[in-house]
Amino acid sequence: MQSDSLYEPESERAFLGFLLLKGADNLIDVPIAPEDFYVDLHRRVYRAITDLVDKRITIDPVSVLNFLKENSLLKDEEKEFNYIYSLYRDTVVTQPLPYYATRIKRFSERRMYAKILQDSLELIRKEPGDNESVFNTVEKNLTEISRSIDAKGLLPVSSDKVALSDYIMEIMKNRGQITGLRTNFTKLDEATSGLKEHELMILAARPGNGKTTFALNIASNVALIYNQPVVIFSLEMSRIELLLKMVCADSQVESMKLKKSELTRSDAPKLLESIVRVTSAPIYIDDSGGLTIDDFKGRVRKLLTTEKIGLIVVDYLQLMSDPKNKDGGRQQEVASISRSLKQMAKEARCPIIALSQMSRAVEQRSKDQKPQLSDLRESGAIEQDADIVSFIYREEKVKGDDEITPEMRGKAEIIIAKNRSGPIGSFHLAFRPELSRFDNID
């Protein structure tokens, strides 16, 4: 069989000969299109066959040739007539139809990749823009071609039998256990069954309620306890500030004592141990200001070439920008960012926690100031794209000192207002802001 790495005409001939000889009854199981054929005449013949199938006309050389002639799809009538009859006359079928289809698809995908690579080289040679813009375009094109190849399209549910059975067996085997990524916050893990690799979780709170601290605690737990690579994009705080919060939380040394140089003799070794532990963990921090959504996607994709990312944290969503959608207004821009974060969770196959601002409407309610979904800023798009929406509510930040019940002091309520794959509800955690730390309550 003659071929190179980009085409194999013999498989195309055998495939079309099979259909002309035996009809197209098995074509439903063959997910290929006319564009997947390398030889131009083969594309036209296959297009004729699929159109005839749609019209419920029996496939044979006569029906195919008539269709090609009637629709002016023949370029050299006598020569192509003879060629199509040779497909019918000379083909010896030795393999089932899906065998040839798989080979045709394989070479088609290689040609698609080759074209993208050629276009990318041309772009790199000629594009006068900055490197990051060019590289992001190249990465985007490669990712889109990979996504199109991975996409399975319409398939009968019979093809899912084994995968569905395996999934159910796995659930039964792990009955009552956490199946996703653990955060080490017991009630959160129970409600979500762990964060799933395709999920976008929105974490929102008014300023000063600890949303950055909570997200960093989750990130630290994932990296330090479960040794999963974590990526943190901080658009507001520097990497040193983030690391100090993580070290103080891990060592349980008060941050103000550190900043004021008031450490006790026992504090120093605990801090040093935590510094070693945190800086040895698989944590990546990007504290770039003015991060665009394309910057974000490009940097994640680059890291994915060397790491299997366990979790991504974005602090925070509204500080990101999307220049391509800026002219449509802030709501459209945030909608595009939110949608891109959800798409990136699927592409990177890891959960993303995106911190979000809340509107001031919550402060204007005289009685109940517990946050709700409508309090999200630009809430329509964010709420729609998120798999999980959670809020942090602290009575100490809302009520006067004399109004707070003793049992609520030093506590934060985590409200799960949306949960696509589990229950909604709330639970409490101990919150020690001086340690930048949330803890489970037994």
Short mmCIF file of C-alpha atoms in Angstrom, two decimals:
data_model
loop_
_atom_site.label_atom_id
_atom_site.label_comp_id
_atom_site.label_asym_id
_atom_site.label_seq_id
_atom_site.Cartn_x
_atom_site.Cartn_y
_atom_site.Cartn_z
CA MET A 1 0.00 0.00 0.00
CA GLN A 2 1.53 3.28 -1.13
CA SER A 3 1.22 6.26 1.19
CA ASP A 4 3.12 8.95 2.96
CA SER A 5 2.36 10.49 6.36
CA LEU A 6 -0.38 12.76 4.94
CA TYR A 7 -2.45 10.62 2.57
CA GLU A 8 -3.37 7.06 1.67
CA PRO A 9 -5.45 6.95 -1.54
CA GLU A 10 -5.70 3.14 -1.44
CA SER A 11 -7.80 3.26 1.74
CA GLU A 12 -10.03 5.87 0.12
CA ARG A 13 -10.49 3.62 -2.95
CA ALA A 14 -11.29 0.59 -0.79
CA PHE A 15 -13.79 2.59 1.28
CA LEU A 16 -15.68 3.92 -1.75
CA GLY A 17 -15.51 0.55 -3.51
CA PHE A 18 -17.05 -1.06 -0.41
CA LEU A 19 -20.01 1.36 -0.56
CA LEU A 20 -20.52 0.87 -4.31
CA LEU A 21 -20.42 -2.92 -3.89
CA LYS A 22 -22.42 -3.39 -0.70
CA GLY A 23 -24.43 -0.22 -0.30
CA ALA A 24 -24.41 2.34 2.51
CA ASP A 25 -26.32 0.53 5.28
CA ASN A 26 -23.35 0.80 7.66
CA LEU A 27 -22.58 4.44 6.92
CA ILE A 28 -24.23 5.64 10.17
CA ASP A 29 -21.29 4.19 12.12
CA VAL A 30 -18.71 6.08 10.03
CA PRO A 31 -18.06 9.65 11.30
CA ILE A 32 -16.21 11.07 8.29
CA ALA A 33 -17.02 13.89 5.87
CA PRO A 34 -16.19 14.50 2.18
CA GLU A 35 -13.45 16.92 3.29
CA ASP A 36 -11.61 14.02 4.95
CA PHE A 37 -10.70 12.57 1.54
CA TYR A 38 -7.38 13.56 -0.03
CA VAL A 39 -8.26 12.82 -3.68
CA ASP A 40 -10.63 15.42 -5.14
CA LEU A 41 -12.70 12.91 -7.11
CA HIS A 42 -13.07 10.77 -3.99
CA ARG A 43 -14.50 13.81 -2.19
CA ARG A 44 -17.05 14.33 -4.94
CA VAL A 45 -18.03 10.66 -5.04
CA TYR A 46 -18.49 10.50 -1.28
CA ARG A 47 -20.53 13.72 -1.33
CA ALA A 48 -22.77 12.14 -3.98
CA ILE A 49 -23.15 9.00 -1.84
CA THR A 50 -24.12 10.94 1.31
CA ASP A 51 -26.62 13.06 -0.64
CA LEU A 52 -28.17 9.95 -2.17
CA VAL A 53 -28.40 8.35 1.28
CA ASP A 54 -30.23 11.45 2.53
CA LYS A 55 -32.71 11.02 -0.34
CA ARG A 56 -33.03 7.29 0.44
CA ILE A 57 -31.77 6.26 -2.99
CA THR A 58 -29.94 2.95 -3.27
CA ILE A 59 -26.18 3.27 -3.71
CA ASP A 60 -24.66 1.70 -6.82
CA PRO A 61 -22.38 2.92 -9.63
CA VAL A 62 -25.32 4.02 -11.81
CA SER A 63 -27.02 6.14 -9.12
CA VAL A 64 -23.73 7.76 -8.13
CA LEU A 65 -22.72 8.55 -11.73
CA ASN A 66 -26.15 9.95 -12.54
CA PHE A 67 -26.02 12.19 -9.50
CA LEU A 68 -22.56 13.49 -10.39
CA LYS A 69 -23.62 14.18 -13.97
CA GLU A 70 -26.94 15.82 -13.10
CA ASN A 71 -25.25 18.10 -10.58
CA SER A 72 -22.32 19.03 -12.84
CA LEU A 73 -19.79 17.45 -10.50
CA LEU A 74 -17.76 15.67 -13.17
CA LYS A 75 -14.65 17.45 -14.47
CA ASP A 76 -13.63 14.89 -17.13
CA GLU A 77 -16.75 12.83 -17.78
CA GLU A 78 -15.34 9.86 -19.71
CA LYS A 79 -12.21 9.46 -17.59
CA GLU A 80 -14.06 9.80 -14.27
CA PHE A 81 -16.87 7.47 -15.40
CA ASN A 82 -14.26 4.78 -16.08
CA TYR A 83 -12.53 5.43 -12.75
CA ILE A 84 -15.73 5.09 -10.73
CA TYR A 85 -16.64 1.87 -12.51
CA SER A 86 -13.13 0.59 -11.72
CA LEU A 87 -13.80 1.23 -8.03
CA TYR A 88 -16.86 -1.01 -8.31
CA ARG A 89 -15.23 -3.62 -10.55
CA ASP A 90 -11.73 -3.95 -9.10
CA THR A 91 -12.18 -3.43 -5.36
CA VAL A 92 -11.59 -6.53 -3.23
CA VAL A 93 -13.13 -6.01 0.21
CA THR A 94 -10.96 -7.59 2.90
CA GLN A 95 -11.76 -5.37 5.91
CA PRO A 96 -14.93 -3.95 7.49
CA LEU A 97 -15.93 -0.41 6.52
CA PRO A 98 -14.85 1.23 9.85
CA TYR A 99 -11.29 0.00 9.28
CA TYR A 100 -10.91 2.08 6.11
CA ALA A 101 -12.81 5.00 7.67
CA THR A 102 -10.41 5.11 10.62
CA ARG A 103 -7.41 5.27 8.30
CA ILE A 104 -8.98 8.00 6.16
CA LYS A 105 -9.74 10.04 9.29
CA ARG A 106 -6.24 9.58 10.66
CA PHE A 107 -4.60 11.00 7.55
CA SER A 108 -7.17 13.79 7.32
CA GLU A 109 -6.34 14.90 10.87
CA ARG A 110 -2.62 14.90 10.06
CA ARG A 111 -3.25 17.15 7.06
CA MET A 112 -5.27 19.51 9.24
CA TYR A 113 -2.41 19.73 11.74
CA ALA A 114 0.14 20.22 8.95
CA LYS A 115 -1.86 23.13 7.51
CA ILE A 116 -2.16 24.81 10.91
CA LEU A 117 1.58 24.42 11.44
CA GLN A 118 2.35 25.84 8.00
CA ASP A 119 0.00 28.80 8.60
CA SER A 120 1.60 29.33 12.01
CA LEU A 121 5.09 29.43 10.54
CA GLU A 122 3.90 31.94 7.97
CA LEU A 123 2.33 34.04 10.72
CA ILE A 124 5.54 33.97 12.78
CA ARG A 125 7.58 35.04 9.75
CA LYS A 126 5.32 37.89 8.64
CA GLU A 127 3.30 39.14 11.63
CA PRO A 128 4.78 42.46 12.85
CA GLY A 129 2.99 42.37 16.22
CA ASP A 130 4.46 41.49 19.60
CA ASN A 131 5.54 37.92 20.30
CA GLU A 132 2.92 37.15 22.93
CA SER A 133 0.07 38.07 20.58
CA VAL A 134 1.52 35.89 17.81
CA PHE A 135 2.17 32.94 20.11
CA ASN A 136 -1.33 33.16 21.61
CA THR A 137 -2.80 33.00 18.10
CA VAL A 138 -0.70 29.94 17.27
CA GLU A 139 -1.65 28.20 20.53
CA LYS A 140 -5.32 29.06 19.96
CA ASN A 141 -5.26 27.55 16.46
CA LEU A 142 -3.56 24.37 17.66
CA THR A 143 -5.99 24.03 20.56
CA GLU A 144 -9.01 24.49 18.31
CA ILE A 145 -7.80 21.84 15.90
CA SER A 146 -7.20 19.46 18.84
CA ARG A 147 -10.68 20.17 20.17
CA SER A 148 -12.25 19.52 16.76
CA ILE A 149 -10.38 16.21 16.52
CA ASP A 150 -11.42 15.19 20.03
CA ALA A 151 -15.06 16.12 19.37
CA LYS A 152 -17.04 12.98 18.67
CA GLY A 153 -20.14 14.59 17.16
CA LEU A 154 -23.46 12.75 17.06
CA LEU A 155 -23.09 9.14 18.12
CA PRO A 156 -25.66 6.48 19.04
CA VAL A 157 -25.93 5.88 22.79
CA SER A 158 -24.99 2.25 22.18
CA SER A 159 -21.39 3.45 21.84
CA ASP A 160 -21.50 4.64 25.48
CA LYS A 161 -22.44 1.30 27.00
CA VAL A 162 -19.00 0.35 28.29
CA ALA A 163 -18.06 3.86 29.48
CA LEU A 164 -21.40 4.29 31.25
CA SER A 165 -21.11 0.90 32.95
CA ASP A 166 -17.56 1.66 34.09
CA TYR A 167 -18.64 5.06 35.45
CA ILE A 168 -21.52 3.57 37.46
CA MET A 169 -19.31 0.77 38.77
CA GLU A 170 -16.76 3.36 39.90
CA ILE A 171 -19.47 5.31 41.74
CA MET A 172 -20.73 2.15 43.45
CA LYS A 173 -17.20 1.15 44.40
CA ASN A 174 -16.60 4.57 45.95
CA ARG A 175 -20.02 4.86 47.56
CA GLY A 176 -20.06 7.75 50.01
CA GLN A 177 -16.52 8.75 49.10
CA ILE A 178 -15.19 11.87 47.40
CA THR A 179 -14.70 11.24 43.67
CA GLY A 180 -13.36 14.67 42.61
CA LEU A 181 -10.51 16.88 43.79
CA ARG A 182 -10.52 17.24 47.58
CA THR A 183 -10.27 20.70 49.12
CA ASN A 184 -9.85 19.29 52.66
CA PHE A 185 -12.87 21.33 53.79
CA THR A 186 -15.14 18.48 54.81
CA LYS A 187 -18.57 20.04 54.21
CA LEU A 188 -17.52 21.52 50.88
CA ASP A 189 -16.16 18.16 49.71
CA GLU A 190 -19.35 16.41 50.82
CA ALA A 191 -21.58 18.90 48.98
CA THR A 192 -19.58 18.75 45.75
CA SER A 193 -18.18 15.20 46.00
CA GLY A 194 -14.91 16.97 45.27
CA LEU A 195 -14.28 19.50 42.51
CA LYS A 196 -14.57 17.92 39.06
CA GLU A 197 -12.05 18.45 36.31
CA HIS A 198 -14.44 20.39 34.06
CA GLU A 199 -16.04 22.62 36.71
CA LEU A 200 -15.98 26.38 37.12
CA MET A 201 -16.55 27.43 40.73
CA ILE A 202 -17.31 31.06 41.52
CA LEU A 203 -16.39 32.24 45.01
CA ALA A 204 -17.84 35.64 45.89
CA ALA A 205 -17.95 37.90 48.94
CA ARG A 206 -17.91 41.54 49.90
CA PRO A 207 -14.41 42.97 50.59
CA GLY A 208 -12.83 41.84 53.85
CA ASN A 209 -14.80 38.61 54.17
CA GLY A 210 -11.85 36.37 53.30
CA LYS A 211 -12.46 35.18 49.74
CA THR A 212 -8.76 35.37 48.79
CA THR A 213 -7.81 33.63 52.02
CA PHE A 214 -10.34 30.83 51.47
CA ALA A 215 -9.20 30.30 47.87
CA LEU A 216 -5.55 30.22 48.97
CA ASN A 217 -6.39 27.74 51.72
CA ILE A 218 -7.99 25.45 49.16
CA ALA A 219 -5.03 25.87 46.80
CA SER A 220 -2.56 25.12 49.62
CA ASN A 221 -4.48 22.01 50.65
CA VAL A 222 -4.55 20.70 47.08
CA ALA A 223 -0.81 21.28 46.64
CA LEU A 224 0.52 20.47 50.12
CA ILE A 225 -1.76 17.62 51.16
CA TYR A 226 -2.67 16.03 47.84
CA ASN A 227 0.44 17.02 45.87
CA GLN A 228 -1.58 18.28 42.89
CA PRO A 229 -0.12 21.14 40.80
CA VAL A 230 -1.95 24.41 41.48
CA VAL A 231 -1.89 27.56 39.36
CA ILE A 232 -2.79 30.93 40.92
CA PHE A 233 -3.45 34.04 38.87
CA SER A 234 -3.44 37.06 41.17
CA LEU A 235 -4.44 40.34 39.57
CA GLU A 236 -4.43 42.33 42.82
CA MET A 237 -1.83 40.95 45.24
CA SER A 238 1.85 40.29 44.59
CA ARG A 239 3.29 36.78 44.70
CA ILE A 240 5.20 37.60 47.91
CA GLU A 241 1.99 38.74 49.62
CA LEU A 242 0.26 35.55 48.55
CA LEU A 243 3.15 33.39 49.75
CA LEU A 244 3.20 35.19 53.11
CA LYS A 245 -0.51 34.44 53.56
CA MET A 246 0.07 30.80 52.66
CA VAL A 247 3.07 30.46 54.98
CA CYS A 248 1.25 32.13 57.89
CA ALA A 249 -1.78 29.88 57.37
CA ASP A 250 0.40 26.77 57.23
CA SER A 251 2.61 27.68 60.22
CA GLN A 252 -0.25 29.29 62.19
CA VAL A 253 1.94 32.29 62.95
CA GLU A 254 0.10 35.61 63.05
CA SER A 255 0.87 37.80 60.04
CA MET A 256 0.96 41.02 62.09
CA LYS A 257 3.57 39.56 64.43
CA LEU A 258 5.67 38.79 61.38
CA LYS A 259 5.20 42.24 59.85
CA LYS A 260 6.03 43.96 63.14
CA SER A 261 9.00 41.69 63.81
CA GLU A 262 7.41 40.49 67.05
CA LEU A 263 8.02 36.79 66.53
CA THR A 264 8.51 34.61 69.58
CA ARG A 265 11.28 32.06 69.89
CA SER A 266 8.88 29.29 68.90
CA ASP A 267 7.54 31.16 65.87
CA ALA A 268 10.77 31.26 63.84
CA PRO A 269 11.26 27.49 63.36
CA LYS A 270 7.58 27.05 62.48
CA LEU A 271 7.87 29.76 59.84
CA LEU A 272 11.05 28.29 58.39
CA GLU A 273 9.47 24.83 58.15
CA SER A 274 6.45 26.31 56.38
CA ILE A 275 8.61 28.29 53.97
CA VAL A 276 10.36 25.10 52.95
CA ARG A 277 7.06 23.20 52.69
CA VAL A 278 5.20 25.87 50.67
CA THR A 279 8.07 26.69 48.31
CA SER A 280 8.63 22.99 47.65
CA ALA A 281 4.99 22.42 46.70
CA PRO A 282 3.81 22.29 43.06
CA ILE A 283 2.42 25.84 43.09
CA TYR A 284 2.70 28.30 40.20
CA ILE A 285 1.86 31.98 40.68
CA ASP A 286 1.28 34.65 38.05
CA ASP A 287 0.87 38.10 39.57
CA SER A 288 0.83 40.02 36.28
CA GLY A 289 -1.28 43.14 36.32
CA GLY A 290 -3.65 43.82 33.44
CA LEU A 291 -4.06 40.15 32.54
CA THR A 292 -6.20 39.54 29.45
CA ILE A 293 -8.22 36.37 28.98
CA ASP A 294 -5.99 35.46 26.02
CA ASP A 295 -2.89 35.86 28.24
CA PHE A 296 -4.52 33.57 30.77
CA LYS A 297 -5.36 30.88 28.22
CA GLY A 298 -1.93 31.06 26.60
CA ARG A 299 -0.08 30.66 29.91
CA VAL A 300 -2.26 27.76 31.03
CA ARG A 301 -1.75 26.00 27.71
CA LYS A 302 1.99 26.49 27.95
CA LEU A 303 2.11 24.95 31.43
CA LEU A 304 -0.08 22.06 30.27
CA THR A 305 2.71 20.97 27.95
CA THR A 306 4.77 19.98 31.00
CA GLU A 307 2.27 19.62 33.89
CA LYS A 308 -1.07 17.96 34.58
CA ILE A 309 -2.73 20.84 36.44
CA GLY A 310 -4.89 19.92 39.44
CA LEU A 311 -6.51 23.31 40.15
CA ILE A 312 -6.52 26.87 38.80
CA VAL A 313 -7.41 29.90 40.96
CA VAL A 314 -8.20 33.33 39.49
CA ASP A 315 -8.23 36.30 41.89
CA TYR A 316 -10.36 37.90 40.64
CA LEU A 317 -12.62 37.68 37.59
CA GLN A 318 -13.59 41.35 37.21
CA LEU A 319 -9.94 42.46 37.06
CA MET A 320 -9.42 40.42 33.90
CA SER A 321 -9.97 42.05 30.53
CA ASP A 322 -10.99 40.89 27.08
CA PRO A 323 -9.94 43.54 24.52
CA LYS A 324 -11.79 41.72 21.72
CA ASN A 325 -15.14 42.25 23.48
CA LYS A 326 -14.47 45.58 25.16
CA ASP A 327 -16.49 47.61 22.65
CA GLY A 328 -19.65 45.71 23.56
CA GLY A 329 -19.68 47.11 27.09
CA ARG A 330 -18.56 45.75 30.43
CA GLN A 331 -21.34 43.16 30.71
CA GLN A 332 -20.44 41.63 27.36
CA GLU A 333 -16.75 41.66 28.26
CA VAL A 334 -17.36 39.89 31.59
CA ALA A 335 -19.68 37.42 29.86
CA SER A 336 -16.89 36.55 27.42
CA ILE A 337 -14.37 36.15 30.27
CA SER A 338 -16.74 33.94 32.26
CA ARG A 339 -17.46 31.75 29.22
CA SER A 340 -13.73 31.45 28.47
CA LEU A 341 -12.98 30.36 32.04
CA LYS A 342 -15.57 27.60 31.76
CA GLN A 343 -14.16 26.50 28.39
CA MET A 344 -10.64 26.51 29.83
CA ALA A 345 -11.72 24.25 32.71
CA LYS A 346 -12.88 21.71 30.12
CA GLU A 347 -9.77 22.12 27.98
CA ALA A 348 -7.31 21.91 30.87
CA ARG A 349 -9.34 19.13 32.49
CA CYS A 350 -9.12 20.66 35.91
CA PRO A 351 -11.47 22.74 38.10
CA ILE A 352 -11.13 26.52 38.10
CA ILE A 353 -12.03 28.64 41.12
CA ALA A 354 -12.67 32.23 40.06
CA LEU A 355 -13.15 34.88 42.72
CA SER A 356 -15.81 37.46 42.01
CA GLN A 357 -16.97 40.82 43.24
CA MET A 358 -20.49 41.40 44.47
CA SER A 359 -22.72 44.39 43.86
CA ARG A 360 -23.50 46.81 46.67
CA ALA A 361 -27.15 45.80 46.56
CA VAL A 362 -26.52 43.40 49.42
CA GLU A 363 -25.58 46.33 51.69
CA GLN A 364 -28.81 48.15 50.89
CA ARG A 365 -31.02 45.41 52.25
CA SER A 366 -32.01 46.46 55.74
CA LYS A 367 -32.62 43.01 57.23
CA ASP A 368 -31.08 39.97 55.61
CA GLN A 369 -27.69 40.82 54.09
CA LYS A 370 -26.76 37.24 53.30
CA PRO A 371 -25.55 37.20 49.68
CA GLN A 372 -27.63 35.63 46.94
CA LEU A 373 -27.12 34.91 43.24
CA SER A 374 -28.58 38.24 42.14
CA ASP A 375 -25.84 40.01 44.14
CA LEU A 376 -23.12 38.85 41.74
CA ARG A 377 -21.82 41.71 39.67
CA GLU A 378 -22.73 41.10 36.01
CA SER A 379 -24.55 38.10 37.49
CA GLY A 380 -26.35 36.82 34.39
CA ALA A 381 -23.32 35.48 32.56
CA ILE A 382 -21.32 34.42 35.63
CA GLU A 383 -24.23 32.53 37.18
CA GLN A 384 -25.03 30.83 33.87
CA ASP A 385 -21.48 29.62 33.19
CA ALA A 386 -20.62 28.51 36.73
CA ASP A 387 -21.14 24.94 37.88
CA ILE A 388 -20.85 26.02 41.53
CA VAL A 389 -21.53 29.45 43.01
CA SER A 390 -20.52 29.95 46.64
CA PHE A 391 -20.51 32.95 48.95
CA ILE A 392 -18.76 33.82 52.19
CA TYR A 393 -20.90 35.56 54.80
CA ARG A 394 -19.62 36.81 58.15
CA GLU A 395 -22.01 38.25 60.69
CA GLU A 396 -19.11 40.08 62.32
CA LYS A 397 -18.76 42.21 59.19
CA VAL A 398 -22.45 43.10 59.07
CA LYS A 399 -23.88 43.33 62.59
CA GLY A 400 -22.87 45.40 65.55
CA ASP A 401 -20.79 43.85 68.31
CA ASP A 402 -23.78 43.65 70.62
CA GLU A 403 -25.91 41.87 67.97
CA ILE A 404 -23.56 38.97 67.31
CA THR A 405 -24.39 35.76 69.06
CA PRO A 406 -21.43 34.14 70.89
CA GLU A 407 -21.63 31.02 68.74
CA MET A 408 -21.11 33.07 65.58
CA ARG A 409 -17.97 34.85 66.71
CA GLY A 410 -14.92 33.82 64.73
CA LYS A 411 -17.02 31.94 62.21
CA ALA A 412 -17.86 32.32 58.54
CA GLU A 413 -20.84 30.85 56.72
CA ILE A 414 -20.08 29.29 53.35
CA ILE A 415 -23.23 29.45 51.23
CA ILE A 416 -23.49 27.15 48.19
CA ALA A 417 -26.15 28.93 46.15
CA LYS A 418 -25.73 26.91 42.95
CA ASN A 419 -24.44 23.39 42.56
CA ARG A 420 -25.01 21.68 39.23
CA SER A 421 -24.10 18.22 40.45
CA GLY A 422 -25.14 18.31 44.10
CA PRO A 423 -27.16 19.99 46.83
CA ILE A 424 -27.26 23.66 47.71
CA GLY A 425 -27.06 24.80 51.33
CA SER A 426 -24.60 26.27 53.79
CA PHE A 427 -22.12 25.32 56.46
CA HIS A 428 -19.82 27.09 58.89
CA LEU A 429 -16.05 27.28 59.14
CA ALA A 430 -13.85 28.79 61.79
CA PHE A 431 -12.14 31.91 60.44
CA ARG A 432 -8.96 33.32 61.88
CA PRO A 433 -8.02 36.34 59.76
CA GLU A 434 -4.85 36.96 61.77
CA LEU A 435 -3.61 33.58 60.50
CA SER A 436 -5.12 33.89 57.01
CA ARG A 437 -6.83 30.62 57.76
CA PHE A 438 -10.21 28.86 57.60
CA ASP A 439 -10.70 25.59 59.47
CA ASN A 440 -13.28 22.86 59.68
CA ILE A 441 -15.56 22.88 62.70
CA ASP A 442 -15.99 19.43 64.23
#
